Amino acid sequence: MGRRPKAGSEKAPMPKASSRGSSSHSRSKAVPTPELRQALERSRQEERRSTREERVEVLKSSIHTTAVNICEEVGDDPEIDIRFSYTVMRALGESACHYISTLARDLEMFSQHAKRVTINTSDVKMCARRSKSLHQTISALAEHLAEERQSSRAVKAGANQEEESTDD
């Protein structure tokens, strides 16, 4: 009796040489039919859609949980005598989800209108223009971030100049 190969160590059968060409590298590839291509594309689209829907549900759940946590935290504050019903907490979570969805669509439209693919601070400022205090806060934050970016670039540029002068 011969020895049995270990599990998983079986070798796949070698493909037979094509009778058309002399080289084994000139194997012909199966060309999918248009119906098969359409079915594959539908399958991919469905998979992307279900993955996206799952991510959206996870995000919505997270937003609802955060809304409930905030309501409970405010309700636990001894200085504030207020309690939130479960219905109100759910409504706040739904409102936050709706607001965020609307904000995301608006940001996307603003960047597309400017013929850009990337959303930047000017798009966020445009969305915040309806609320004066929010617009001021976002503008101040954007200025602060721009200053930080400039100072870090200056530090990097100074370090690069020092390296070049020590190399000479």
Short mmCIF file of N, CA and C in Angstrom, two decimals:
data_model
loop_
_atom_site.label_atom_id
_atom_site.label_comp_id
_atom_site.label_asym_id
_atom_site.label_seq_id
_atom_site.Cartn_x
_atom_site.Cartn_y
_atom_site.Cartn_z
N MET A 1 0.84 -1.19 0.00
CA MET A 1 0.00 0.00 0.00
C MET A 1 0.87 1.24 0.00
N GLY A 2 0.45 2.23 -0.81
CA GLY A 2 1.21 3.47 -0.88
C GLY A 2 0.84 4.40 0.26
N ARG A 3 1.69 5.35 0.48
CA ARG A 3 1.43 6.32 1.55
C ARG A 3 0.45 7.36 1.06
N ARG A 4 -0.43 7.75 1.95
CA ARG A 4 -1.40 8.79 1.64
C ARG A 4 -0.77 10.16 1.88
N PRO A 5 -1.02 11.12 1.00
CA PRO A 5 -0.48 12.46 1.24
C PRO A 5 -1.23 13.11 2.41
N LYS A 6 -0.55 14.02 3.09
CA LYS A 6 -1.17 14.73 4.21
C LYS A 6 -2.31 15.59 3.67
N ALA A 7 -3.28 15.85 4.54
CA ALA A 7 -4.43 16.66 4.15
C ALA A 7 -3.97 18.04 3.74
N GLY A 8 -4.47 18.52 2.63
CA GLY A 8 -4.14 19.85 2.16
C GLY A 8 -2.87 19.89 1.34
N SER A 9 -2.15 18.76 1.26
CA SER A 9 -0.90 18.78 0.50
C SER A 9 -1.05 18.18 -0.88
N GLU A 10 -2.30 17.83 -1.27
CA GLU A 10 -2.51 17.27 -2.59
C GLU A 10 -2.19 18.33 -3.63
N LYS A 11 -1.56 17.91 -4.68
CA LYS A 11 -1.24 18.85 -5.75
C LYS A 11 -2.41 18.89 -6.73
N ALA A 12 -2.68 20.09 -7.21
CA ALA A 12 -3.75 20.25 -8.19
C ALA A 12 -3.26 19.67 -9.51
N PRO A 13 -4.14 19.05 -10.27
CA PRO A 13 -3.71 18.47 -11.54
C PRO A 13 -3.22 19.57 -12.47
N MET A 14 -2.17 19.27 -13.19
CA MET A 14 -1.59 20.23 -14.12
C MET A 14 -2.52 20.37 -15.33
N PRO A 15 -2.71 21.61 -15.80
CA PRO A 15 -3.57 21.78 -16.98
C PRO A 15 -2.90 21.18 -18.20
N LYS A 16 -3.73 20.65 -19.06
CA LYS A 16 -3.21 20.04 -20.28
C LYS A 16 -2.79 21.13 -21.24
N ALA A 17 -1.79 20.85 -21.99
CA ALA A 17 -1.29 21.82 -22.97
C ALA A 17 -2.32 22.01 -24.06
N SER A 18 -2.43 23.22 -24.50
CA SER A 18 -3.39 23.55 -25.56
C SER A 18 -2.88 22.99 -26.88
N SER A 19 -3.78 22.47 -27.65
CA SER A 19 -3.39 21.92 -28.94
C SER A 19 -3.18 23.02 -29.97
N ARG A 20 -3.67 24.25 -29.68
CA ARG A 20 -3.54 25.35 -30.63
C ARG A 20 -2.14 25.92 -30.67
N GLY A 21 -1.55 26.14 -29.51
CA GLY A 21 -0.25 26.80 -29.47
C GLY A 21 0.81 25.88 -28.92
N SER A 22 2.03 26.26 -29.16
CA SER A 22 3.13 25.44 -28.66
C SER A 22 3.45 25.79 -27.23
N SER A 23 3.07 26.97 -26.77
CA SER A 23 3.39 27.40 -25.42
C SER A 23 2.22 27.14 -24.49
N SER A 24 2.54 26.78 -23.26
CA SER A 24 1.46 26.57 -22.28
C SER A 24 0.93 27.90 -21.76
N HIS A 25 1.63 29.02 -22.07
CA HIS A 25 1.18 30.33 -21.61
C HIS A 25 0.11 30.92 -22.51
N SER A 26 -0.16 30.33 -23.62
CA SER A 26 -1.13 30.89 -24.55
C SER A 26 -2.50 30.24 -24.38
N ARG A 27 -2.88 30.03 -23.12
CA ARG A 27 -4.21 29.47 -22.85
C ARG A 27 -5.27 30.50 -23.16
N SER A 28 -6.37 30.06 -23.69
CA SER A 28 -7.45 30.99 -23.99
C SER A 28 -8.29 31.18 -22.74
N LYS A 29 -8.72 32.42 -22.51
CA LYS A 29 -9.55 32.73 -21.36
C LYS A 29 -11.00 32.65 -21.78
N ALA A 30 -11.82 32.19 -20.86
CA ALA A 30 -13.25 32.13 -21.15
C ALA A 30 -13.81 33.54 -21.11
N VAL A 31 -14.48 33.92 -22.15
CA VAL A 31 -15.08 35.25 -22.23
C VAL A 31 -16.51 35.14 -21.73
N PRO A 32 -16.83 35.93 -20.65
CA PRO A 32 -18.19 35.84 -20.12
C PRO A 32 -19.20 36.43 -21.10
N THR A 33 -20.35 35.85 -21.11
CA THR A 33 -21.43 36.34 -21.97
C THR A 33 -21.96 37.65 -21.39
N PRO A 34 -22.63 38.45 -22.21
CA PRO A 34 -23.20 39.70 -21.69
C PRO A 34 -24.17 39.46 -20.53
N GLU A 35 -24.91 38.37 -20.60
CA GLU A 35 -25.86 38.06 -19.51
C GLU A 35 -25.10 37.78 -18.22
N LEU A 36 -23.99 37.04 -18.33
CA LEU A 36 -23.19 36.72 -17.16
C LEU A 36 -22.56 37.99 -16.59
N ARG A 37 -22.06 38.87 -17.46
CA ARG A 37 -21.49 40.13 -16.99
C ARG A 37 -22.52 40.97 -16.25
N GLN A 38 -23.75 41.02 -16.79
CA GLN A 38 -24.82 41.78 -16.14
C GLN A 38 -25.15 41.18 -14.79
N ALA A 39 -25.22 39.86 -14.72
CA ALA A 39 -25.52 39.19 -13.46
C ALA A 39 -24.42 39.46 -12.44
N LEU A 40 -23.15 39.42 -12.87
CA LEU A 40 -22.04 39.70 -11.96
C LEU A 40 -22.10 41.14 -11.46
N GLU A 41 -22.40 42.07 -12.35
CA GLU A 41 -22.47 43.48 -11.96
C GLU A 41 -23.62 43.70 -10.98
N ARG A 42 -24.78 43.08 -11.25
CA ARG A 42 -25.92 43.19 -10.31
C ARG A 42 -25.54 42.64 -8.95
N SER A 43 -24.82 41.52 -8.94
CA SER A 43 -24.39 40.91 -7.68
C SER A 43 -23.45 41.84 -6.92
N ARG A 44 -22.50 42.44 -7.63
CA ARG A 44 -21.57 43.38 -6.99
C ARG A 44 -22.31 44.59 -6.43
N GLN A 45 -23.25 45.13 -7.22
CA GLN A 45 -24.01 46.29 -6.76
C GLN A 45 -24.82 45.95 -5.52
N GLU A 46 -25.45 44.78 -5.52
CA GLU A 46 -26.23 44.36 -4.37
C GLU A 46 -25.35 44.21 -3.13
N GLU A 47 -24.15 43.65 -3.34
CA GLU A 47 -23.22 43.47 -2.22
C GLU A 47 -22.79 44.83 -1.67
N ARG A 48 -22.47 45.79 -2.56
CA ARG A 48 -22.09 47.13 -2.11
C ARG A 48 -23.25 47.80 -1.38
N ARG A 49 -24.46 47.63 -1.91
CA ARG A 49 -25.64 48.24 -1.30
C ARG A 49 -25.88 47.67 0.09
N SER A 50 -25.77 46.34 0.23
CA SER A 50 -26.02 45.74 1.54
C SER A 50 -24.93 46.14 2.53
N THR A 51 -23.68 46.23 2.06
CA THR A 51 -22.60 46.66 2.94
C THR A 51 -22.82 48.09 3.38
N ARG A 52 -23.23 48.95 2.44
CA ARG A 52 -23.49 50.35 2.77
C ARG A 52 -24.65 50.45 3.76
N GLU A 53 -25.71 49.69 3.52
CA GLU A 53 -26.87 49.72 4.42
C GLU A 53 -26.49 49.25 5.81
N GLU A 54 -25.62 48.24 5.90
CA GLU A 54 -25.17 47.77 7.21
C GLU A 54 -24.39 48.86 7.93
N ARG A 55 -23.51 49.57 7.19
CA ARG A 55 -22.73 50.64 7.81
C ARG A 55 -23.64 51.77 8.28
N VAL A 56 -24.65 52.09 7.48
CA VAL A 56 -25.59 53.15 7.85
C VAL A 56 -26.34 52.75 9.12
N GLU A 57 -26.76 51.51 9.20
CA GLU A 57 -27.48 51.04 10.40
C GLU A 57 -26.59 51.10 11.64
N VAL A 58 -25.32 50.73 11.49
CA VAL A 58 -24.39 50.80 12.62
C VAL A 58 -24.22 52.25 13.07
N LEU A 59 -24.08 53.17 12.10
CA LEU A 59 -23.94 54.58 12.44
C LEU A 59 -25.19 55.12 13.11
N LYS A 60 -26.36 54.76 12.58
CA LYS A 60 -27.61 55.21 13.19
C LYS A 60 -27.73 54.71 14.63
N SER A 61 -27.38 53.46 14.82
CA SER A 61 -27.44 52.88 16.17
C SER A 61 -26.51 53.63 17.12
N SER A 62 -25.33 53.97 16.63
CA SER A 62 -24.37 54.71 17.44
C SER A 62 -24.89 56.10 17.79
N ILE A 63 -25.51 56.75 16.83
CA ILE A 63 -26.07 58.09 17.08
C ILE A 63 -27.20 58.01 18.10
N HIS A 64 -28.06 57.00 17.96
CA HIS A 64 -29.16 56.83 18.93
C HIS A 64 -28.61 56.58 20.33
N THR A 65 -27.60 55.73 20.42
CA THR A 65 -26.99 55.43 21.72
C THR A 65 -26.40 56.69 22.33
N THR A 66 -25.73 57.49 21.52
CA THR A 66 -25.14 58.73 22.00
C THR A 66 -26.22 59.69 22.48
N ALA A 67 -27.31 59.79 21.74
CA ALA A 67 -28.42 60.67 22.14
C ALA A 67 -28.99 60.24 23.48
N VAL A 68 -29.18 58.94 23.66
CA VAL A 68 -29.69 58.41 24.93
C VAL A 68 -28.71 58.72 26.06
N ASN A 69 -27.41 58.51 25.81
CA ASN A 69 -26.39 58.78 26.83
C ASN A 69 -26.37 60.25 27.23
N ILE A 70 -26.49 61.14 26.26
CA ILE A 70 -26.52 62.58 26.56
C ILE A 70 -27.74 62.93 27.39
N CYS A 71 -28.90 62.39 27.01
CA CYS A 71 -30.13 62.66 27.76
C CYS A 71 -30.02 62.14 29.20
N GLU A 72 -29.45 60.95 29.35
CA GLU A 72 -29.29 60.40 30.70
C GLU A 72 -28.30 61.22 31.52
N GLU A 73 -27.24 61.70 30.87
CA GLU A 73 -26.25 62.52 31.57
C GLU A 73 -26.87 63.83 32.04
N VAL A 74 -27.65 64.45 31.16
CA VAL A 74 -28.32 65.70 31.53
C VAL A 74 -29.34 65.43 32.63
N GLY A 75 -30.05 64.31 32.54
CA GLY A 75 -31.04 63.96 33.56
C GLY A 75 -30.42 63.64 34.91
N ASP A 76 -29.16 63.19 34.90
CA ASP A 76 -28.48 62.86 36.16
C ASP A 76 -27.88 64.08 36.84
N ASP A 77 -27.83 65.21 36.14
CA ASP A 77 -27.25 66.42 36.72
C ASP A 77 -28.18 66.94 37.81
N PRO A 78 -27.67 67.07 39.07
CA PRO A 78 -28.54 67.50 40.17
C PRO A 78 -28.99 68.96 40.03
N GLU A 79 -28.24 69.78 39.29
CA GLU A 79 -28.61 71.18 39.12
C GLU A 79 -29.77 71.35 38.14
N ILE A 80 -29.94 70.38 37.27
CA ILE A 80 -31.01 70.45 36.28
C ILE A 80 -32.06 69.42 36.65
N ASP A 81 -33.27 69.89 36.88
CA ASP A 81 -34.35 68.98 37.25
C ASP A 81 -35.17 68.66 36.01
N ILE A 82 -34.68 67.69 35.24
CA ILE A 82 -35.38 67.32 34.01
C ILE A 82 -35.19 65.84 33.77
N ARG A 83 -36.21 65.23 33.22
CA ARG A 83 -36.15 63.82 32.82
C ARG A 83 -36.65 63.71 31.39
N PHE A 84 -36.08 62.77 30.66
CA PHE A 84 -36.47 62.54 29.27
C PHE A 84 -37.18 61.20 29.16
N SER A 85 -38.30 61.18 28.45
CA SER A 85 -38.97 59.91 28.21
C SER A 85 -38.21 59.17 27.11
N TYR A 86 -38.41 57.87 27.04
CA TYR A 86 -37.73 57.07 26.03
C TYR A 86 -38.12 57.53 24.63
N THR A 87 -39.38 57.92 24.46
CA THR A 87 -39.86 58.39 23.15
C THR A 87 -39.12 59.65 22.73
N VAL A 88 -38.91 60.55 23.66
CA VAL A 88 -38.19 61.80 23.35
C VAL A 88 -36.73 61.49 23.00
N MET A 89 -36.11 60.56 23.75
CA MET A 89 -34.72 60.20 23.45
C MET A 89 -34.61 59.60 22.05
N ARG A 90 -35.56 58.75 21.69
CA ARG A 90 -35.56 58.16 20.33
C ARG A 90 -35.78 59.23 19.27
N ALA A 91 -36.68 60.17 19.56
CA ALA A 91 -36.95 61.25 18.60
C ALA A 91 -35.71 62.13 18.41
N LEU A 92 -34.98 62.39 19.49
CA LEU A 92 -33.75 63.16 19.38
C LEU A 92 -32.72 62.41 18.53
N GLY A 93 -32.62 61.12 18.74
CA GLY A 93 -31.69 60.30 17.94
C GLY A 93 -32.06 60.33 16.47
N GLU A 94 -33.35 60.18 16.17
CA GLU A 94 -33.82 60.23 14.77
C GLU A 94 -33.57 61.60 14.16
N SER A 95 -33.82 62.65 14.94
CA SER A 95 -33.58 64.01 14.44
C SER A 95 -32.11 64.22 14.13
N ALA A 96 -31.24 63.74 15.00
CA ALA A 96 -29.80 63.87 14.77
C ALA A 96 -29.39 63.11 13.51
N CYS A 97 -29.92 61.90 13.32
CA CYS A 97 -29.60 61.11 12.11
C CYS A 97 -30.06 61.85 10.86
N HIS A 98 -31.26 62.39 10.90
CA HIS A 98 -31.80 63.12 9.75
C HIS A 98 -30.96 64.35 9.45
N TYR A 99 -30.59 65.09 10.50
CA TYR A 99 -29.78 66.30 10.33
C TYR A 99 -28.42 65.96 9.72
N ILE A 100 -27.78 64.91 10.22
CA ILE A 100 -26.47 64.51 9.72
C ILE A 100 -26.56 64.06 8.27
N SER A 101 -27.61 63.31 7.92
CA SER A 101 -27.80 62.87 6.54
C SER A 101 -27.97 64.06 5.60
N THR A 102 -28.78 65.02 6.02
CA THR A 102 -29.00 66.23 5.23
C THR A 102 -27.70 67.01 5.08
N LEU A 103 -26.96 67.12 6.17
CA LEU A 103 -25.69 67.84 6.15
C LEU A 103 -24.71 67.16 5.19
N ALA A 104 -24.65 65.85 5.21
CA ALA A 104 -23.74 65.12 4.31
C ALA A 104 -24.12 65.34 2.84
N ARG A 105 -25.42 65.30 2.55
CA ARG A 105 -25.86 65.54 1.17
C ARG A 105 -25.53 66.97 0.73
N ASP A 106 -25.77 67.94 1.63
CA ASP A 106 -25.46 69.34 1.31
C ASP A 106 -23.96 69.52 1.06
N LEU A 107 -23.13 68.93 1.91
CA LEU A 107 -21.68 69.04 1.74
C LEU A 107 -21.25 68.47 0.39
N GLU A 108 -21.83 67.33 0.05
CA GLU A 108 -21.50 66.70 -1.23
C GLU A 108 -21.91 67.60 -2.40
N MET A 109 -23.10 68.19 -2.31
CA MET A 109 -23.57 69.07 -3.39
C MET A 109 -22.72 70.33 -3.51
N PHE A 110 -22.32 70.91 -2.38
CA PHE A 110 -21.48 72.11 -2.43
C PHE A 110 -20.14 71.81 -3.10
N SER A 111 -19.54 70.68 -2.75
CA SER A 111 -18.24 70.35 -3.36
C SER A 111 -18.41 70.03 -4.85
N GLN A 112 -19.50 69.36 -5.22
CA GLN A 112 -19.74 69.09 -6.64
C GLN A 112 -19.99 70.37 -7.42
N HIS A 113 -20.71 71.30 -6.80
CA HIS A 113 -20.97 72.57 -7.47
C HIS A 113 -19.67 73.33 -7.74
N ALA A 114 -18.71 73.19 -6.84
CA ALA A 114 -17.41 73.84 -7.01
C ALA A 114 -16.48 72.99 -7.89
N LYS A 115 -17.03 71.90 -8.46
CA LYS A 115 -16.28 71.00 -9.33
C LYS A 115 -15.09 70.36 -8.61
N ARG A 116 -15.34 69.97 -7.35
CA ARG A 116 -14.33 69.29 -6.56
C ARG A 116 -14.88 67.95 -6.12
N VAL A 117 -13.97 67.03 -5.81
CA VAL A 117 -14.38 65.73 -5.30
C VAL A 117 -14.21 65.68 -3.78
N THR A 118 -13.40 66.58 -3.26
CA THR A 118 -13.09 66.59 -1.83
C THR A 118 -13.89 67.69 -1.14
N ILE A 119 -14.49 67.36 -0.02
CA ILE A 119 -15.21 68.35 0.78
C ILE A 119 -14.17 69.09 1.62
N ASN A 120 -14.24 70.42 1.63
CA ASN A 120 -13.28 71.19 2.42
C ASN A 120 -14.00 72.15 3.36
N THR A 121 -13.22 72.98 4.05
CA THR A 121 -13.80 73.85 5.07
C THR A 121 -14.79 74.86 4.49
N SER A 122 -14.58 75.29 3.25
CA SER A 122 -15.53 76.25 2.68
C SER A 122 -16.92 75.62 2.53
N ASP A 123 -16.98 74.33 2.23
CA ASP A 123 -18.26 73.63 2.13
C ASP A 123 -18.94 73.56 3.51
N VAL A 124 -18.14 73.27 4.53
CA VAL A 124 -18.69 73.18 5.89
C VAL A 124 -19.21 74.55 6.34
N LYS A 125 -18.46 75.61 6.01
CA LYS A 125 -18.90 76.97 6.36
C LYS A 125 -20.21 77.30 5.66
N MET A 126 -20.34 76.86 4.39
CA MET A 126 -21.58 77.10 3.65
C MET A 126 -22.76 76.43 4.34
N CYS A 127 -22.54 75.21 4.83
CA CYS A 127 -23.63 74.50 5.52
C CYS A 127 -23.99 75.16 6.84
N ALA A 128 -22.99 75.75 7.48
CA ALA A 128 -23.21 76.34 8.80
C ALA A 128 -23.71 77.78 8.73
N ARG A 129 -23.87 78.33 7.53
CA ARG A 129 -24.24 79.74 7.39
C ARG A 129 -25.60 80.06 7.98
N ARG A 130 -26.46 79.08 8.13
CA ARG A 130 -27.81 79.32 8.67
C ARG A 130 -27.77 79.65 10.16
N SER A 131 -26.76 79.11 10.84
CA SER A 131 -26.62 79.35 12.27
C SER A 131 -25.40 80.23 12.49
N LYS A 132 -25.63 81.46 12.93
CA LYS A 132 -24.54 82.42 13.07
C LYS A 132 -23.48 81.93 14.06
N SER A 133 -23.91 81.43 15.20
CA SER A 133 -22.93 80.99 16.21
C SER A 133 -22.14 79.77 15.72
N LEU A 134 -22.81 78.85 15.04
CA LEU A 134 -22.12 77.68 14.50
C LEU A 134 -21.13 78.11 13.42
N HIS A 135 -21.53 79.06 12.58
CA HIS A 135 -20.65 79.55 11.53
C HIS A 135 -19.41 80.21 12.13
N GLN A 136 -19.59 80.99 13.19
CA GLN A 136 -18.45 81.64 13.86
C GLN A 136 -17.51 80.60 14.47
N THR A 137 -18.08 79.59 15.10
CA THR A 137 -17.27 78.54 15.72
C THR A 137 -16.47 77.78 14.67
N ILE A 138 -17.12 77.42 13.58
CA ILE A 138 -16.44 76.67 12.52
C ILE A 138 -15.38 77.54 11.85
N SER A 139 -15.68 78.81 11.63
CA SER A 139 -14.70 79.71 11.03
C SER A 139 -13.47 79.85 11.93
N ALA A 140 -13.69 80.02 13.23
CA ALA A 140 -12.56 80.14 14.16
C ALA A 140 -11.74 78.85 14.18
N LEU A 141 -12.41 77.72 14.18
CA LEU A 141 -11.70 76.44 14.17
C LEU A 141 -10.90 76.28 12.87
N ALA A 142 -11.48 76.65 11.75
CA ALA A 142 -10.79 76.55 10.46
C ALA A 142 -9.55 77.44 10.45
N GLU A 143 -9.67 78.65 10.99
CA GLU A 143 -8.51 79.55 11.06
C GLU A 143 -7.43 78.97 11.95
N HIS A 144 -7.83 78.42 13.07
CA HIS A 144 -6.87 77.80 14.00
C HIS A 144 -6.14 76.64 13.34
N LEU A 145 -6.87 75.79 12.63
CA LEU A 145 -6.25 74.66 11.94
C LEU A 145 -5.30 75.13 10.84
N ALA A 146 -5.68 76.19 10.12
CA ALA A 146 -4.82 76.73 9.07
C ALA A 146 -3.52 77.28 9.67
N GLU A 147 -3.64 77.97 10.81
CA GLU A 147 -2.44 78.50 11.47
C GLU A 147 -1.53 77.37 11.93
N GLU A 148 -2.12 76.31 12.50
CA GLU A 148 -1.33 75.15 12.93
C GLU A 148 -0.61 74.52 11.74
N ARG A 149 -1.30 74.39 10.63
CA ARG A 149 -0.71 73.79 9.44
C ARG A 149 0.46 74.64 8.95
N GLN A 150 0.28 75.97 8.94
CA GLN A 150 1.36 76.85 8.49
C GLN A 150 2.55 76.78 9.42
N SER A 151 2.30 76.76 10.73
CA SER A 151 3.42 76.71 11.67
C SER A 151 4.16 75.37 11.57
N SER A 152 3.45 74.27 11.36
CA SER A 152 4.12 72.98 11.23
C SER A 152 4.93 72.93 9.93
N ARG A 153 4.44 73.58 8.87
CA ARG A 153 5.20 73.65 7.62
C ARG A 153 6.46 74.48 7.82
N ALA A 154 6.34 75.58 8.57
CA ALA A 154 7.50 76.43 8.83
C ALA A 154 8.56 75.67 9.63
N VAL A 155 8.12 74.90 10.60
CA VAL A 155 9.05 74.10 11.41
C VAL A 155 9.74 73.07 10.53
N LYS A 156 8.98 72.40 9.67
CA LYS A 156 9.57 71.41 8.76
C LYS A 156 10.55 72.06 7.80
N ALA A 157 10.18 73.23 7.28
CA ALA A 157 11.06 73.93 6.34
C ALA A 157 12.35 74.33 7.04
N GLY A 158 12.27 74.80 8.28
CA GLY A 158 13.45 75.16 9.05
C GLY A 158 14.34 73.96 9.30
N ALA A 159 13.74 72.83 9.61
CA ALA A 159 14.51 71.61 9.85
C ALA A 159 15.19 71.15 8.58
N ASN A 160 14.51 71.27 7.44
CA ASN A 160 15.11 70.88 6.16
C ASN A 160 16.29 71.79 5.81
N GLN A 161 16.16 73.09 6.09
CA GLN A 161 17.25 74.02 5.81
C GLN A 161 18.46 73.71 6.69
N GLU A 162 18.23 73.36 7.95
CA GLU A 162 19.32 72.99 8.85
C GLU A 162 20.03 71.75 8.35
N GLU A 163 19.29 70.77 7.86
CA GLU A 163 19.89 69.54 7.35
C GLU A 163 20.75 69.84 6.14
N GLU A 164 20.27 70.72 5.26
CA GLU A 164 21.02 71.06 4.06
C GLU A 164 22.30 71.81 4.40
N SER A 165 22.25 72.70 5.41
CA SER A 165 23.44 73.45 5.77
C SER A 165 24.48 72.57 6.48
N THR A 166 24.04 71.56 7.22
CA THR A 166 24.99 70.65 7.86
C THR A 166 25.60 69.66 6.89
N ASP A 167 24.91 69.40 5.78
CA ASP A 167 25.43 68.48 4.77
C ASP A 167 26.58 69.10 3.98
N ASP A 168 26.64 70.44 3.90
CA ASP A 168 27.68 71.12 3.11
C ASP A 168 29.01 71.03 3.74
#
